[in-house]
């Protein structure tokens, strides 16, 4: 009897400990395990995509690498978890990933009801439509009666419903769980239209049998601010992710690149000195070394460098800066000062 | 304490009863445990009464502390006096069972009761621990919970809902209903078709014709030895994708159009007076029932047979056709017409549904075929020989002698196959058929983020469907079973 009571008490205690253990600070967890676990897409060229050697590249991946550079001084200390649109929030909520950097749209309901926080916008996007050029469609307003392939569990699915309803047009939505299945279904002719964020359309077009036979319609039907997401209630980690992105934008504004960052260490410009950690203790304020931004810029680059390398005009995606240019050049990328 | 009351009434012998001592000791221990938990709570800054922290156990806790363990111990200790009271109701003036000789520890019934209660208390505790913990953790992580989301507008489209009116402004509850509807459609149709195909293949497997039996054998082995998910992919991504494009559909003439986006059947449009056709149909069915009863009664009485099948066919199909002609043919068909984005109009069946249905039916039919074959082989050969000796031809022998006996072997494993088919329909999530898992536990879950509530609803739904199916099959099995006297 005593033995039974003891084992009951022990197992109950163990249960309690197991539950309590899941709530430590993310930054401490990350430092303890030695890498950042980053949730990415299952393969979206330009944003998060494994290359032929299995290395992940892309704009979203660079943000993960920048976080690792800030925490460890080594941008390679990242492990990636490919997630479908459906799985992504659960993976972050449950602690399976430390940060979700997976072309995820910042919306009010996601920000407020999922127990998550959006830590900035690293790409301003909008939803578009792709059709076969043989259909001779010039505008999205001609799409009444079309079948539309999209991803399930995305803002895209909701926007397309809103757009067709607002314009009083009929449509049929075919929603797949995996992006590759959506592309395959569109490629096979199951759908007339493929819709997702416009950057995604350019990226996925490269996977089609004949990319040249498809055109992206001019309409942009939604605002899609894409950015990294963290769990709510861990402000230290939230700040770190937020300022990692801001550091890259500030670096671009100051003209600091991975090429000249070593020379810039000697500069007398107080703004750059604060950014690179030669003046002040800004790194300590977010729980990492004072050379955090130096490591980010040295190993990953500033925002312009990652943009040009992954999605810019020289890449297969050929996306121009547009609204993603710096605020000083007419775009929306704006970072608060390091001060 | 209430239990002391009868003692005060003058039951002197109870004073020396070992039960009294035990009750007192355990009650005292329980009170002590409550006291300890209260003291502990006091020092921990939680001034709630000890009984409130019993409520704490029921309401769920994020972590288990010492006070909660004391409470749990107290609960278990309290069981002992309760068990003794239940066991020996004599204290309340009832005639108690005096199954023990002097010592309560020798009362096996009491011991069993105590351990049963212990297990129940522990299970209940674990259940409440997990439920309460989930609720608290969701609240602590700022994830919204509750079922209020069911009244909110869903905002996304669903491309297949034959019976329920659905639009983007419908609520999540409607999404659930549409998902359930689509699951039931594919499950019911799948069960009927798989049973028919399974019976045909199963009988063909026993055919004396070498080619037929070998074809059936090959069908069974190929179908059931490849995973179902793969079959769904094969049918949907490989077979249906070979169909012509939307702009250039395969014209089946009066049967409609077929292309990669589905099958477009002519849709019947009923005009004035079409109600008579329905009435004729119902009258036909009722008349058939009476004819069948009369024919059976007559055969029982006189041995004369009546062609019930052909009469039924005439009544059920012939009467509506007569009504159709008599009312001046108020029936037209809306044929699908070509448009820029493929055929419009007609009654459309989406390819996701076709792919899933074909995969489920062929896969399950392979198993059913084996069950049917086993059932027929289980009927003793002497039954057939006896029936033949009585002068029955081979058709009636199979129908009236072999199959009814085979059914007793066939039905129980068949229930499993029906349950499997229903549950396997959730694999549709891979090919975008909007059934319950895909549209409710998938899209709705993702849009609302309320995983616990939605998965709970989905699980309970499948459980209900499965239990209802099993219950129906058990009832059917009981009807078909050998009546034993």
Short mmCIF file of N, CA and C in Angstrom, two decimals, chain B residues 56-201:
data_model
loop_
_atom_site.label_atom_id
_atom_site.label_comp_id
_atom_site.label_asym_id
_atom_site.label_seq_id
_atom_site.Cartn_x
_atom_site.Cartn_y
_atom_site.Cartn_z
N UNK B 56 -9.16 22.84 -6.65
CA UNK B 56 -7.97 23.10 -7.48
C UNK B 56 -7.58 21.87 -8.27
N UNK B 57 -7.69 20.72 -7.64
CA UNK B 57 -7.38 19.48 -8.37
C UNK B 57 -8.40 19.30 -9.49
N UNK B 58 -9.67 19.52 -9.15
CA UNK B 58 -10.70 19.31 -10.17
C UNK B 58 -10.57 20.32 -11.30
N UNK B 59 -10.17 21.52 -10.97
CA UNK B 59 -10.07 22.55 -12.00
C UNK B 59 -8.79 22.49 -12.79
N UNK B 60 -7.90 21.62 -12.40
CA UNK B 60 -6.66 21.51 -13.15
C UNK B 60 -5.59 22.42 -12.60
N UNK B 61 -4.38 21.97 -12.65
CA UNK B 61 -3.27 22.74 -12.09
C UNK B 61 -2.13 22.76 -13.08
N UNK B 62 -1.35 23.83 -13.05
CA UNK B 62 -0.21 23.90 -13.95
C UNK B 62 0.90 23.01 -13.41
N UNK B 63 1.13 23.06 -12.10
CA UNK B 63 2.15 22.18 -11.55
C UNK B 63 1.58 21.53 -10.30
N UNK B 64 2.11 20.38 -9.99
CA UNK B 64 1.64 19.67 -8.80
C UNK B 64 2.57 20.06 -7.65
N UNK B 65 2.03 20.62 -6.56
CA UNK B 65 2.88 20.91 -5.42
C UNK B 65 2.53 19.96 -4.28
N UNK B 66 3.20 20.14 -3.18
CA UNK B 66 3.02 19.21 -2.06
C UNK B 66 1.59 19.25 -1.54
N UNK B 67 1.01 20.47 -1.50
CA UNK B 67 -0.36 20.59 -0.99
C UNK B 67 -1.32 19.73 -1.81
N UNK B 68 -1.14 19.72 -3.14
CA UNK B 68 -2.02 18.95 -4.00
C UNK B 68 -1.86 17.46 -3.74
N UNK B 69 -0.62 17.06 -3.44
CA UNK B 69 -0.39 15.64 -3.17
C UNK B 69 -1.07 15.24 -1.86
N UNK B 70 -0.97 16.12 -0.85
CA UNK B 70 -1.67 15.85 0.41
C UNK B 70 -3.17 15.75 0.17
N UNK B 71 -3.67 16.64 -0.64
CA UNK B 71 -5.10 16.60 -0.95
C UNK B 71 -5.49 15.28 -1.59
N UNK B 72 -4.64 14.84 -2.49
CA UNK B 72 -4.92 13.59 -3.19
C UNK B 72 -4.91 12.42 -2.20
N UNK B 73 -3.90 12.44 -1.33
CA UNK B 73 -3.81 11.39 -0.30
C UNK B 73 -5.06 11.44 0.57
N UNK B 74 -5.49 12.65 0.95
CA UNK B 74 -6.68 12.79 1.79
C UNK B 74 -7.90 12.20 1.10
N UNK B 75 -8.01 12.48 -0.22
CA UNK B 75 -9.15 11.96 -0.96
C UNK B 75 -9.17 10.44 -0.91
N UNK B 76 -8.00 9.84 -1.10
CA UNK B 76 -7.93 8.38 -1.12
C UNK B 76 -8.22 7.82 0.26
N UNK B 77 -7.68 8.48 1.30
CA UNK B 77 -7.91 8.01 2.66
C UNK B 77 -9.39 8.07 3.02
N UNK B 78 -10.06 9.13 2.55
CA UNK B 78 -11.49 9.28 2.83
C UNK B 78 -12.29 8.13 2.24
N UNK B 79 -11.72 7.50 1.19
CA UNK B 79 -12.44 6.40 0.54
C UNK B 79 -12.65 5.24 1.49
N UNK B 80 -11.69 5.06 2.40
CA UNK B 80 -11.75 3.88 3.25
C UNK B 80 -12.99 3.86 4.14
N UNK B 81 -13.20 4.92 4.93
CA UNK B 81 -14.44 4.92 5.72
C UNK B 81 -15.67 4.82 4.86
N UNK B 82 -15.65 5.51 3.70
CA UNK B 82 -16.82 5.44 2.82
C UNK B 82 -17.05 4.00 2.38
N UNK B 83 -15.95 3.31 2.05
CA UNK B 83 -16.05 1.93 1.60
C UNK B 83 -16.63 1.06 2.70
N UNK B 84 -16.17 1.29 3.91
CA UNK B 84 -16.66 0.47 5.02
C UNK B 84 -18.15 0.71 5.23
N UNK B 85 -18.54 1.98 5.14
CA UNK B 85 -19.96 2.30 5.34
C UNK B 85 -20.81 1.64 4.27
N UNK B 86 -20.35 1.76 3.01
CA UNK B 86 -21.09 1.15 1.91
C UNK B 86 -21.22 -0.35 2.11
N UNK B 87 -20.11 -0.92 2.56
CA UNK B 87 -20.04 -2.37 2.66
C UNK B 87 -20.93 -2.88 3.78
N UNK B 88 -20.93 -2.21 4.88
CA UNK B 88 -21.71 -2.68 6.02
C UNK B 88 -22.77 -1.64 6.35
N UNK B 89 -23.82 -1.71 5.57
CA UNK B 89 -24.85 -0.68 5.69
C UNK B 89 -25.61 -0.80 7.01
N UNK B 90 -25.25 -1.81 7.80
CA UNK B 90 -25.94 -2.03 9.08
C UNK B 90 -25.97 -0.77 9.93
N UNK B 91 -24.94 0.04 9.79
CA UNK B 91 -24.86 1.26 10.59
C UNK B 91 -25.98 2.23 10.26
N UNK B 92 -26.50 2.10 9.05
CA UNK B 92 -27.60 2.99 8.68
C UNK B 92 -28.94 2.33 8.92
N UNK B 93 -28.89 1.19 9.55
CA UNK B 93 -30.13 0.49 9.81
C UNK B 93 -30.46 -0.55 8.77
N UNK B 94 -29.59 -0.68 7.71
CA UNK B 94 -29.81 -1.72 6.70
C UNK B 94 -29.18 -3.02 7.18
N UNK B 95 -29.61 -4.10 6.56
CA UNK B 95 -28.99 -5.38 6.88
C UNK B 95 -27.68 -5.48 6.10
N UNK B 96 -26.56 -5.38 6.78
CA UNK B 96 -25.26 -5.39 6.10
C UNK B 96 -24.81 -6.79 5.77
N UNK B 97 -23.87 -6.88 4.84
CA UNK B 97 -23.30 -8.18 4.48
C UNK B 97 -22.19 -8.47 5.48
N UNK B 98 -22.32 -9.51 6.22
CA UNK B 98 -21.29 -9.82 7.20
C UNK B 98 -20.39 -10.91 6.63
N UNK B 99 -19.69 -10.59 5.59
CA UNK B 99 -18.92 -11.62 4.89
C UNK B 99 -17.55 -11.83 5.53
N UNK B 100 -17.16 -10.94 6.41
CA UNK B 100 -15.84 -11.10 7.02
C UNK B 100 -16.00 -11.64 8.43
N UNK B 101 -14.95 -12.25 8.87
CA UNK B 101 -14.99 -12.83 10.21
C UNK B 101 -14.15 -11.97 11.13
N UNK B 102 -14.79 -10.98 11.73
CA UNK B 102 -14.10 -10.19 12.74
C UNK B 102 -13.25 -9.07 12.20
N UNK B 103 -12.32 -9.34 11.28
CA UNK B 103 -11.37 -8.33 10.82
C UNK B 103 -11.77 -7.80 9.45
N UNK B 104 -11.88 -6.45 9.33
CA UNK B 104 -12.27 -5.87 8.04
C UNK B 104 -11.29 -6.18 6.94
N UNK B 105 -10.01 -6.36 7.31
CA UNK B 105 -9.01 -6.60 6.26
C UNK B 105 -9.24 -7.94 5.58
N UNK B 106 -10.01 -8.80 6.22
CA UNK B 106 -10.29 -10.11 5.61
C UNK B 106 -11.54 -10.07 4.72
N UNK B 107 -12.18 -8.92 4.65
CA UNK B 107 -13.37 -8.80 3.81
C UNK B 107 -12.95 -8.55 2.37
N UNK B 108 -13.05 -9.59 1.53
CA UNK B 108 -12.54 -9.44 0.16
C UNK B 108 -13.35 -8.41 -0.62
N UNK B 109 -14.65 -8.38 -0.35
CA UNK B 109 -15.49 -7.41 -1.06
C UNK B 109 -15.06 -5.99 -0.74
N UNK B 110 -14.76 -5.73 0.50
CA UNK B 110 -14.32 -4.40 0.93
C UNK B 110 -12.99 -4.05 0.29
N UNK B 111 -12.09 -5.02 0.28
CA UNK B 111 -10.78 -4.78 -0.35
C UNK B 111 -10.93 -4.42 -1.81
N UNK B 112 -11.75 -5.22 -2.50
CA UNK B 112 -11.95 -4.95 -3.93
C UNK B 112 -12.51 -3.56 -4.15
N UNK B 113 -13.53 -3.25 -3.34
CA UNK B 113 -14.17 -1.94 -3.49
C UNK B 113 -13.13 -0.83 -3.30
N UNK B 114 -12.30 -1.00 -2.28
CA UNK B 114 -11.30 0.04 -2.02
C UNK B 114 -10.37 0.22 -3.21
N UNK B 115 -9.87 -0.88 -3.76
CA UNK B 115 -8.91 -0.73 -4.86
C UNK B 115 -9.59 -0.25 -6.14
N UNK B 116 -10.83 -0.66 -6.32
CA UNK B 116 -11.56 -0.13 -7.49
C UNK B 116 -11.68 1.38 -7.37
N UNK B 117 -12.07 1.83 -6.17
CA UNK B 117 -12.20 3.27 -5.94
C UNK B 117 -10.87 3.99 -6.13
N UNK B 118 -9.80 3.33 -5.66
CA UNK B 118 -8.46 3.92 -5.79
C UNK B 118 -8.13 4.13 -7.26
N UNK B 119 -8.37 3.12 -8.07
CA UNK B 119 -8.07 3.22 -9.50
C UNK B 119 -8.93 4.30 -10.15
N UNK B 120 -10.23 4.30 -9.79
CA UNK B 120 -11.13 5.32 -10.36
C UNK B 120 -10.68 6.72 -9.98
N UNK B 121 -10.33 6.89 -8.71
CA UNK B 121 -9.89 8.21 -8.25
C UNK B 121 -8.65 8.63 -9.01
N UNK B 122 -7.73 7.69 -9.21
CA UNK B 122 -6.49 8.04 -9.90
C UNK B 122 -6.78 8.40 -11.37
N UNK B 123 -7.64 7.62 -12.03
CA UNK B 123 -7.98 7.91 -13.43
C UNK B 123 -8.64 9.28 -13.54
N UNK B 124 -9.60 9.52 -12.61
CA UNK B 124 -10.28 10.81 -12.62
C UNK B 124 -9.29 11.94 -12.41
N UNK B 125 -8.37 11.72 -11.48
CA UNK B 125 -7.37 12.73 -11.21
C UNK B 125 -6.53 13.01 -12.45
N UNK B 126 -6.05 11.96 -13.11
CA UNK B 126 -5.22 12.13 -14.32
C UNK B 126 -6.00 12.89 -15.40
N UNK B 127 -7.27 12.50 -15.58
CA UNK B 127 -8.11 13.15 -16.59
C UNK B 127 -8.22 14.65 -16.30
N UNK B 128 -8.60 14.95 -15.06
CA UNK B 128 -8.77 16.37 -14.72
C UNK B 128 -7.45 17.12 -14.78
N UNK B 129 -6.38 16.42 -14.43
CA UNK B 129 -5.07 17.06 -14.49
C UNK B 129 -4.77 17.52 -15.91
N UNK B 130 -5.00 16.62 -16.88
CA UNK B 130 -4.67 16.99 -18.26
C UNK B 130 -5.62 18.05 -18.81
N UNK B 131 -6.91 17.88 -18.54
CA UNK B 131 -7.86 18.88 -19.05
C UNK B 131 -7.57 20.25 -18.45
N UNK B 132 -7.43 20.26 -17.11
CA UNK B 132 -7.20 21.53 -16.43
C UNK B 132 -5.90 22.17 -16.87
N UNK B 133 -4.88 21.34 -17.00
CA UNK B 133 -3.58 21.83 -17.43
C UNK B 133 -3.65 22.46 -18.81
N UNK B 134 -4.37 21.78 -19.71
CA UNK B 134 -4.49 22.30 -21.07
C UNK B 134 -5.15 23.67 -21.06
N UNK B 135 -6.27 23.75 -20.31
CA UNK B 135 -7.00 25.02 -20.25
C UNK B 135 -6.10 26.12 -19.70
N UNK B 136 -5.40 25.81 -18.60
CA UNK B 136 -4.56 26.82 -17.99
C UNK B 136 -3.41 27.23 -18.90
N UNK B 137 -2.78 26.23 -19.52
CA UNK B 137 -1.63 26.55 -20.37
C UNK B 137 -2.05 27.38 -21.58
N UNK B 138 -3.22 27.06 -22.14
CA UNK B 138 -3.70 27.84 -23.28
C UNK B 138 -3.90 29.29 -22.85
N UNK B 139 -4.51 29.45 -21.66
CA UNK B 139 -4.75 30.81 -21.18
C UNK B 139 -3.43 31.51 -20.91
N UNK B 140 -2.47 30.77 -20.30
CA UNK B 140 -1.18 31.38 -19.99
C UNK B 140 -0.43 31.78 -21.25
N UNK B 141 -0.62 31.03 -22.34
CA UNK B 141 0.09 31.33 -23.58
C UNK B 141 -0.71 32.29 -24.46
N UNK B 142 -1.81 32.82 -23.92
CA UNK B 142 -2.64 33.78 -24.65
C UNK B 142 -3.25 33.20 -25.92
N UNK B 143 -3.47 31.89 -25.92
CA UNK B 143 -4.15 31.28 -27.06
C UNK B 143 -5.64 31.22 -26.70
N UNK B 144 -6.48 31.71 -27.57
CA UNK B 144 -7.90 31.75 -27.22
C UNK B 144 -8.46 30.35 -27.18
N UNK B 145 -9.44 30.14 -26.29
CA UNK B 145 -10.04 28.82 -26.19
C UNK B 145 -11.55 28.98 -26.07
N UNK B 146 -12.25 27.87 -26.07
CA UNK B 146 -13.71 27.90 -26.02
C UNK B 146 -14.29 27.64 -27.39
N UNK B 147 -15.62 27.51 -27.42
CA UNK B 147 -16.27 27.15 -28.68
C UNK B 147 -16.96 28.34 -29.34
N UNK B 148 -16.63 29.55 -28.89
CA UNK B 148 -17.25 30.74 -29.47
C UNK B 148 -16.96 30.90 -30.95
N UNK B 149 -15.83 30.34 -31.40
CA UNK B 149 -15.45 30.49 -32.81
C UNK B 149 -16.47 29.86 -33.76
N UNK B 150 -17.27 28.92 -33.24
CA UNK B 150 -18.21 28.23 -34.12
C UNK B 150 -19.25 29.18 -34.71
N UNK B 151 -19.47 30.31 -34.06
CA UNK B 151 -20.45 31.28 -34.56
C UNK B 151 -19.84 32.30 -35.51
N UNK B 152 -18.52 32.28 -35.64
CA UNK B 152 -17.87 33.28 -36.49
C UNK B 152 -17.93 32.87 -37.95
N UNK B 153 -17.90 33.88 -38.83
CA UNK B 153 -17.90 33.59 -40.27
C UNK B 153 -16.57 32.98 -40.67
N UNK B 154 -16.63 31.95 -41.53
CA UNK B 154 -15.41 31.23 -41.90
C UNK B 154 -14.57 32.05 -42.88
N UNK B 155 -15.21 32.58 -43.93
CA UNK B 155 -14.49 33.46 -44.84
C UNK B 155 -13.74 32.76 -45.97
N UNK B 156 -13.68 31.44 -45.96
CA UNK B 156 -13.01 30.75 -47.07
C UNK B 156 -14.04 29.92 -47.85
N UNK B 157 -13.67 29.56 -49.06
CA UNK B 157 -14.60 28.84 -49.92
C UNK B 157 -14.41 27.33 -49.80
N UNK B 158 -15.49 26.59 -50.07
CA UNK B 158 -15.42 25.12 -50.14
C UNK B 158 -16.07 24.73 -51.46
N UNK B 159 -15.40 23.88 -52.24
CA UNK B 159 -15.88 23.66 -53.60
C UNK B 159 -16.82 22.48 -53.76
N UNK B 160 -17.22 21.82 -52.66
CA UNK B 160 -18.07 20.64 -52.81
C UNK B 160 -19.01 20.55 -51.62
N UNK B 161 -20.28 20.86 -51.85
CA UNK B 161 -21.27 20.74 -50.77
C UNK B 161 -22.64 20.51 -51.39
N UNK B 162 -22.94 19.25 -51.73
CA UNK B 162 -24.15 18.96 -52.51
C UNK B 162 -25.45 19.27 -51.77
N UNK B 163 -25.49 19.11 -50.44
CA UNK B 163 -26.78 19.22 -49.75
C UNK B 163 -26.88 20.43 -48.84
N UNK B 164 -25.74 20.91 -48.33
CA UNK B 164 -25.79 22.03 -47.38
C UNK B 164 -25.40 23.31 -48.11
N UNK B 165 -26.19 24.34 -47.89
CA UNK B 165 -25.91 25.64 -48.51
C UNK B 165 -24.68 26.24 -47.83
N UNK B 166 -23.62 26.46 -48.59
CA UNK B 166 -22.42 27.03 -47.98
C UNK B 166 -21.91 28.21 -48.80
N UNK B 167 -21.56 29.28 -48.13
CA UNK B 167 -20.88 30.39 -48.78
C UNK B 167 -19.82 30.90 -47.82
N UNK B 168 -19.03 31.87 -48.28
CA UNK B 168 -17.92 32.37 -47.46
C UNK B 168 -18.41 33.01 -46.18
N UNK B 169 -19.68 33.47 -46.17
CA UNK B 169 -20.19 34.12 -44.96
C UNK B 169 -20.73 33.12 -43.94
N UNK B 170 -20.75 31.83 -44.30
CA UNK B 170 -21.25 30.83 -43.36
C UNK B 170 -20.31 30.72 -42.15
N UNK B 171 -20.85 30.14 -41.07
CA UNK B 171 -20.06 30.06 -39.84
C UNK B 171 -19.18 28.81 -39.85
N UNK B 172 -18.28 28.76 -38.87
CA UNK B 172 -17.43 27.58 -38.72
C UNK B 172 -18.27 26.35 -38.39
N UNK B 173 -19.42 26.56 -37.74
CA UNK B 173 -20.30 25.42 -37.48
C UNK B 173 -20.78 24.82 -38.80
N UNK B 174 -21.09 25.69 -39.77
CA UNK B 174 -21.50 25.19 -41.08
C UNK B 174 -20.33 24.47 -41.75
N UNK B 175 -19.12 24.99 -41.56
CA UNK B 175 -17.94 24.31 -42.10
C UNK B 175 -17.87 22.89 -41.56
N UNK B 176 -18.13 22.78 -40.24
CA UNK B 176 -18.13 21.45 -39.62
C UNK B 176 -19.19 20.56 -40.26
N UNK B 177 -20.40 21.13 -40.45
CA UNK B 177 -21.48 20.35 -41.03
C UNK B 177 -21.14 19.92 -42.46
N UNK B 178 -20.55 20.83 -43.24
CA UNK B 178 -20.17 20.50 -44.61
C UNK B 178 -19.12 19.39 -44.61
N UNK B 179 -18.14 19.52 -43.71
CA UNK B 179 -17.10 18.48 -43.61
C UNK B 179 -17.70 17.14 -43.26
N UNK B 180 -18.61 17.14 -42.29
CA UNK B 180 -19.26 15.90 -41.87
C UNK B 180 -20.08 15.32 -43.02
N UNK B 181 -20.81 16.19 -43.72
CA UNK B 181 -21.60 15.77 -44.86
C UNK B 181 -20.72 15.09 -45.91
N UNK B 182 -19.59 15.72 -46.23
CA UNK B 182 -18.74 15.16 -47.28
C UNK B 182 -18.10 13.85 -46.84
N UNK B 183 -17.78 13.74 -45.54
CA UNK B 183 -17.26 12.48 -45.02
C UNK B 183 -18.31 11.39 -45.14
N UNK B 184 -19.55 11.73 -44.75
CA UNK B 184 -20.61 10.72 -44.78
C UNK B 184 -20.93 10.30 -46.21
N UNK B 185 -20.92 11.27 -47.14
CA UNK B 185 -21.21 10.93 -48.54
C UNK B 185 -20.22 9.89 -49.04
N UNK B 186 -18.93 10.18 -48.83
CA UNK B 186 -17.92 9.27 -49.37
C UNK B 186 -17.94 7.96 -48.60
N UNK B 187 -18.26 7.99 -47.30
CA UNK B 187 -18.27 6.76 -46.50
C UNK B 187 -19.45 5.88 -46.90
N UNK B 188 -20.64 6.47 -47.02
CA UNK B 188 -21.83 5.67 -47.32
C UNK B 188 -21.73 5.08 -48.73
N UNK B 189 -21.40 5.96 -49.70
CA UNK B 189 -21.25 5.47 -51.07
C UNK B 189 -20.14 4.42 -51.14
N UNK B 190 -19.05 4.70 -50.43
CA UNK B 190 -17.91 3.78 -50.44
C UNK B 190 -18.29 2.43 -49.87
N UNK B 191 -19.04 2.42 -48.76
CA UNK B 191 -19.43 1.16 -48.14
C UNK B 191 -20.33 0.35 -49.07
N UNK B 192 -21.30 1.02 -49.70
CA UNK B 192 -22.22 0.30 -50.60
C UNK B 192 -21.45 -0.28 -51.78
N UNK B 193 -20.65 0.57 -52.44
CA UNK B 193 -19.94 0.10 -53.64
C UNK B 193 -18.89 -0.95 -53.29
N UNK B 194 -18.19 -0.74 -52.17
CA UNK B 194 -17.15 -1.72 -51.78
C UNK B 194 -17.80 -3.06 -51.47
N UNK B 195 -18.99 -3.04 -50.85
CA UNK B 195 -19.67 -4.30 -50.54
C UNK B 195 -20.06 -5.03 -51.82
N UNK B 196 -20.65 -4.28 -52.77
CA UNK B 196 -21.04 -4.90 -54.04
C UNK B 196 -19.83 -5.47 -54.76
N UNK B 197 -18.80 -4.64 -54.92
CA UNK B 197 -17.61 -5.08 -55.65
C UNK B 197 -16.95 -6.24 -54.90
N UNK B 198 -16.91 -6.13 -53.57
CA UNK B 198 -16.29 -7.18 -52.77
C UNK B 198 -17.01 -8.52 -52.93
N UNK B 199 -18.35 -8.50 -52.92
CA UNK B 199 -19.11 -9.74 -53.10
C UNK B 199 -18.84 -10.34 -54.48
N UNK B 200 -18.84 -9.47 -55.50
CA UNK B 200 -18.60 -9.98 -56.86
C UNK B 200 -17.22 -10.63 -56.95
N UNK B 201 -16.20 -9.91 -56.45
CA UNK B 201 -14.84 -10.44 -56.53
C UNK B 201 -14.70 -11.70 -55.68
#
